Amino acid sequence: MRRRPLSLLIALSIALAIVAAAHNYIALRFMRDTALADPYRGWANAAIWLAAFLLFAQPLAERNIGPRVGRVLGWPAFLWLDACFYLLVGLWISDLGLLLTGTDVSVPLARARAIGVGGTTAVLMLLGAWGAVRTPKVKRIEVHIKGWPQALSGYRIVQ
């Protein structure tokens, strides 16, 4: 079945709008609210938007150029997607806490929040990366089922 170009354009526009809004929110909280100095603000802004671009470039590259390029772009793209999730959740929780307590966001508070949310994100990502690259644990369990057909004796299931 062939997709209609208008449906694809609408879906791509919605995805692009969501990704742009999320990255803009992260940029505002980490750069504007913390009053990040100009040379660093430019570098951070470029890094955030380059990472956002990778989220769309990776699947396109894998499909049109080949899986080797897709894998090379995949690591930074998926690590950034992971970081975005944790950053957004952390920022939303802290924004909710600030809203409920009626606290105004000063620059020192914004910097402390950025360090807290960024540090928590880094720790969670390191734990996730460690879990992803380590060898899975294998636990063998032998189960005896009454009435099990002899023909299926020795059948193995991996879960």
mmCIF file of C-alpha atoms in Angstrom:
data_model
loop_
_atom_site.group_PDB
_atom_site.id
_atom_site.type_symbol
_atom_site.label_atom_id
_atom_site.label_comp_id
_atom_site.label_asym_id
_atom_site.label_seq_id
_atom_site.Cartn_x
_atom_site.Cartn_y
_atom_site.Cartn_z
ATOM 1 C CA MET A 1 0.000 0.000 0.000
ATOM 2 C CA ARG A 2 1.374 3.377 -1.002
ATOM 3 C CA ARG A 3 1.242 6.296 1.407
ATOM 4 C CA ARG A 4 -0.307 9.484 0.237
ATOM 5 C CA PRO A 5 2.174 12.371 0.142
ATOM 6 C CA LEU A 6 -0.142 14.681 2.095
ATOM 7 C CA SER A 7 -0.482 12.195 4.984
ATOM 8 C CA LEU A 8 3.275 11.748 5.108
ATOM 9 C CA LEU A 9 3.817 15.512 5.058
ATOM 10 C CA ILE A 10 1.333 16.020 7.909
ATOM 11 C CA ALA A 11 2.933 13.265 10.024
ATOM 12 C CA LEU A 12 6.420 14.642 9.365
ATOM 13 C CA SER A 13 5.279 18.177 10.241
ATOM 14 C CA ILE A 14 3.774 17.017 13.535
ATOM 15 C CA ALA A 15 6.925 15.051 14.430
ATOM 16 C CA LEU A 16 9.109 18.019 13.513
ATOM 17 C CA ALA A 17 6.977 20.385 15.607
ATOM 18 C CA ILE A 18 7.150 18.091 18.655
ATOM 19 C CA VAL A 19 10.919 17.632 18.358
ATOM 20 C CA ALA A 20 11.451 21.381 17.829
ATOM 21 C CA ALA A 21 9.274 22.288 20.821
ATOM 22 C CA ALA A 22 11.070 19.806 23.093
ATOM 23 C CA HIS A 23 14.503 21.030 22.032
ATOM 24 C CA ASN A 24 13.472 24.658 22.366
ATOM 25 C CA TYR A 25 12.214 23.965 25.903
ATOM 26 C CA ILE A 26 15.505 22.291 26.842
ATOM 27 C CA ALA A 27 17.480 25.163 25.317
ATOM 28 C CA LEU A 28 15.421 27.767 27.189
ATOM 29 C CA ARG A 29 15.797 26.032 30.540
ATOM 30 C CA PHE A 30 19.507 25.281 30.207
ATOM 31 C CA MET A 31 20.688 28.434 28.423
ATOM 32 C CA ARG A 32 18.298 31.345 28.874
ATOM 33 C CA ASP A 33 17.206 30.639 32.453
ATOM 34 C CA THR A 34 20.780 30.017 33.607
ATOM 35 C CA ALA A 35 22.049 33.163 31.810
ATOM 36 C CA LEU A 36 24.738 31.126 30.051
ATOM 37 C CA ALA A 37 27.495 33.386 28.671
ATOM 38 C CA ASP A 38 27.518 34.109 24.943
ATOM 39 C CA PRO A 39 30.306 31.924 23.580
ATOM 40 C CA TYR A 40 29.013 28.925 25.536
ATOM 41 C CA ARG A 41 25.398 29.666 24.656
ATOM 42 C CA GLY A 42 26.203 29.509 20.948
ATOM 43 C CA TRP A 43 28.040 26.195 21.272
ATOM 44 C CA ALA A 44 25.319 24.672 23.435
ATOM 45 C CA ASN A 45 22.612 25.873 21.065
ATOM 46 C CA ALA A 46 24.442 24.424 18.067
ATOM 47 C CA ALA A 47 24.929 21.089 19.878
ATOM 48 C CA ILE A 48 21.251 20.839 20.817
ATOM 49 C CA TRP A 49 20.006 21.579 17.304
ATOM 50 C CA LEU A 50 22.610 19.315 15.697
ATOM 51 C CA ALA A 51 21.408 16.515 17.970
ATOM 52 C CA ALA A 52 17.810 17.287 16.971
ATOM 53 C CA PHE A 53 18.824 17.096 13.313
ATOM 54 C CA LEU A 54 20.429 13.690 13.944
ATOM 55 C CA LEU A 55 17.080 12.293 15.078
ATOM 56 C CA PHE A 56 15.764 12.792 11.541
ATOM 57 C CA ALA A 57 19.032 12.277 9.653
ATOM 58 C CA GLN A 58 19.764 8.830 11.119
ATOM 59 C CA PRO A 59 16.758 6.939 9.701
ATOM 60 C CA LEU A 60 17.047 8.770 6.378
ATOM 61 C CA ALA A 61 20.745 7.943 6.118
ATOM 62 C CA GLU A 62 20.175 4.311 7.030
ATOM 63 C CA ARG A 63 17.462 3.976 4.419
ATOM 64 C CA ASN A 64 19.083 5.947 1.593
ATOM 65 C CA ILE A 65 22.846 5.574 2.145
ATOM 66 C CA GLY A 66 23.122 2.262 3.946
ATOM 67 C CA PRO A 67 23.105 0.539 7.315
ATOM 68 C CA ARG A 68 26.788 1.291 8.000
ATOM 69 C CA VAL A 69 26.167 5.054 8.001
ATOM 70 C CA GLY A 70 22.924 4.505 9.891
ATOM 71 C CA ARG A 71 24.794 2.683 12.664
ATOM 72 C CA VAL A 72 27.421 5.437 12.880
ATOM 73 C CA LEU A 73 24.704 8.079 13.239
ATOM 74 C CA GLY A 74 22.567 5.795 15.373
ATOM 75 C CA TRP A 75 24.683 5.889 18.517
ATOM 76 C CA PRO A 76 24.681 9.673 18.972
ATOM 77 C CA ALA A 77 21.078 9.964 17.786
ATOM 78 C CA PHE A 78 19.719 7.341 20.180
ATOM 79 C CA LEU A 79 21.877 8.514 23.078
ATOM 80 C CA TRP A 80 20.519 12.019 22.533
ATOM 81 C CA LEU A 81 16.960 10.686 22.334
ATOM 82 C CA ASP A 82 17.562 9.007 25.693
ATOM 83 C CA ALA A 83 19.042 12.200 27.138
ATOM 84 C CA CYS A 84 16.105 14.248 25.814
ATOM 85 C CA PHE A 85 13.639 12.000 27.578
ATOM 86 C CA TYR A 86 15.409 12.252 30.939
ATOM 87 C CA LEU A 87 16.015 16.001 30.562
ATOM 88 C CA LEU A 88 12.386 16.667 29.697
ATOM 89 C CA VAL A 89 11.052 14.560 32.560
ATOM 90 C CA GLY A 90 13.468 16.185 35.006
ATOM 91 C CA LEU A 91 12.652 19.685 33.815
ATOM 92 C CA TRP A 92 8.891 19.036 33.885
ATOM 93 C CA ILE A 93 9.080 17.681 37.427
ATOM 94 C CA SER A 94 11.155 20.647 38.575
ATOM 95 C CA ASP A 95 8.838 23.093 36.787
ATOM 96 C CA LEU A 96 5.839 21.468 38.470
ATOM 97 C CA GLY A 97 7.555 21.721 41.856
ATOM 98 C CA LEU A 98 8.355 25.391 41.263
ATOM 99 C CA LEU A 99 4.775 26.046 40.153
ATOM 100 C CA LEU A 100 3.255 24.295 43.168
ATOM 101 C CA THR A 101 5.522 26.107 45.620
ATOM 102 C CA GLY A 102 5.124 29.463 43.864
ATOM 103 C CA THR A 103 8.894 29.915 43.648
ATOM 104 C CA ASP A 104 10.276 32.414 41.161
ATOM 105 C CA VAL A 105 13.172 31.108 39.104
ATOM 106 C CA SER A 106 16.274 33.151 39.826
ATOM 107 C CA VAL A 107 19.525 32.592 37.936
ATOM 108 C CA PRO A 108 21.190 30.738 40.859
ATOM 109 C CA LEU A 109 18.124 28.491 41.251
ATOM 110 C CA ALA A 110 18.005 27.875 37.495
ATOM 111 C CA ARG A 111 21.691 26.947 37.502
ATOM 112 C CA ALA A 112 21.213 24.583 40.439
ATOM 113 C CA ARG A 113 18.252 22.999 38.658
ATOM 114 C CA ALA A 114 20.257 22.636 35.446
ATOM 115 C CA ILE A 115 23.104 20.958 37.337
ATOM 116 C CA GLY A 116 20.690 18.663 39.191
ATOM 117 C CA VAL A 117 18.681 17.643 36.141
ATOM 118 C CA GLY A 118 21.801 17.359 33.954
ATOM 119 C CA GLY A 119 23.663 15.330 36.556
ATOM 120 C CA THR A 120 20.738 12.998 37.145
ATOM 121 C CA THR A 121 20.402 12.529 33.388
ATOM 122 C CA ALA A 122 24.108 11.713 33.070
ATOM 123 C CA VAL A 123 23.939 9.129 35.877
ATOM 124 C CA LEU A 124 20.826 7.479 34.405
ATOM 125 C CA MET A 125 22.408 7.351 30.962
ATOM 126 C CA LEU A 126 25.621 5.816 32.332
ATOM 127 C CA LEU A 127 23.602 3.163 34.148
ATOM 128 C CA GLY A 128 21.631 2.470 30.968
ATOM 129 C CA ALA A 129 24.774 2.251 28.832
ATOM 130 C CA TRP A 130 26.380 -0.115 31.362
ATOM 131 C CA GLY A 131 23.288 -2.316 31.263
ATOM 132 C CA ALA A 132 23.252 -2.287 27.470
ATOM 133 C CA VAL A 133 26.848 -3.373 26.939
ATOM 134 C CA ARG A 134 27.206 -5.967 29.688
ATOM 135 C CA THR A 135 26.600 -9.648 29.065
ATOM 136 C CA PRO A 136 23.098 -10.732 30.067
ATOM 137 C CA LYS A 137 22.772 -13.124 32.981
ATOM 138 C CA VAL A 138 21.647 -16.622 32.074
ATOM 139 C CA LYS A 139 19.548 -18.546 34.557
ATOM 140 C CA ARG A 140 18.696 -22.118 33.655
ATOM 141 C CA ILE A 141 15.486 -23.515 35.080
ATOM 142 C CA GLU A 142 14.281 -27.024 34.387
ATOM 143 C CA VAL A 143 10.513 -27.354 34.410
ATOM 144 C CA HIS A 144 8.738 -30.707 34.542
ATOM 145 C CA ILE A 145 5.187 -30.646 33.215
ATOM 146 C CA LYS A 146 2.885 -33.563 33.940
ATOM 147 C CA GLY A 147 1.472 -34.996 30.733
ATOM 148 C CA TRP A 148 4.075 -33.331 28.493
ATOM 149 C CA PRO A 149 4.413 -35.266 25.177
ATOM 150 C CA GLN A 150 7.584 -37.396 24.939
ATOM 151 C CA ALA A 151 8.196 -35.990 21.448
ATOM 152 C CA LEU A 152 8.780 -32.562 22.987
ATOM 153 C CA SER A 153 11.163 -33.805 25.663
ATOM 154 C CA GLY A 154 14.208 -31.517 25.869
ATOM 155 C CA TYR A 155 12.329 -28.574 24.356
ATOM 156 C CA ARG A 156 14.014 -25.280 25.296
ATOM 157 C CA ILE A 157 12.505 -21.853 25.693
ATOM 158 C CA VAL A 158 14.508 -18.671 25.960
ATOM 159 C CA GLN A 159 12.909 -15.678 27.576
#
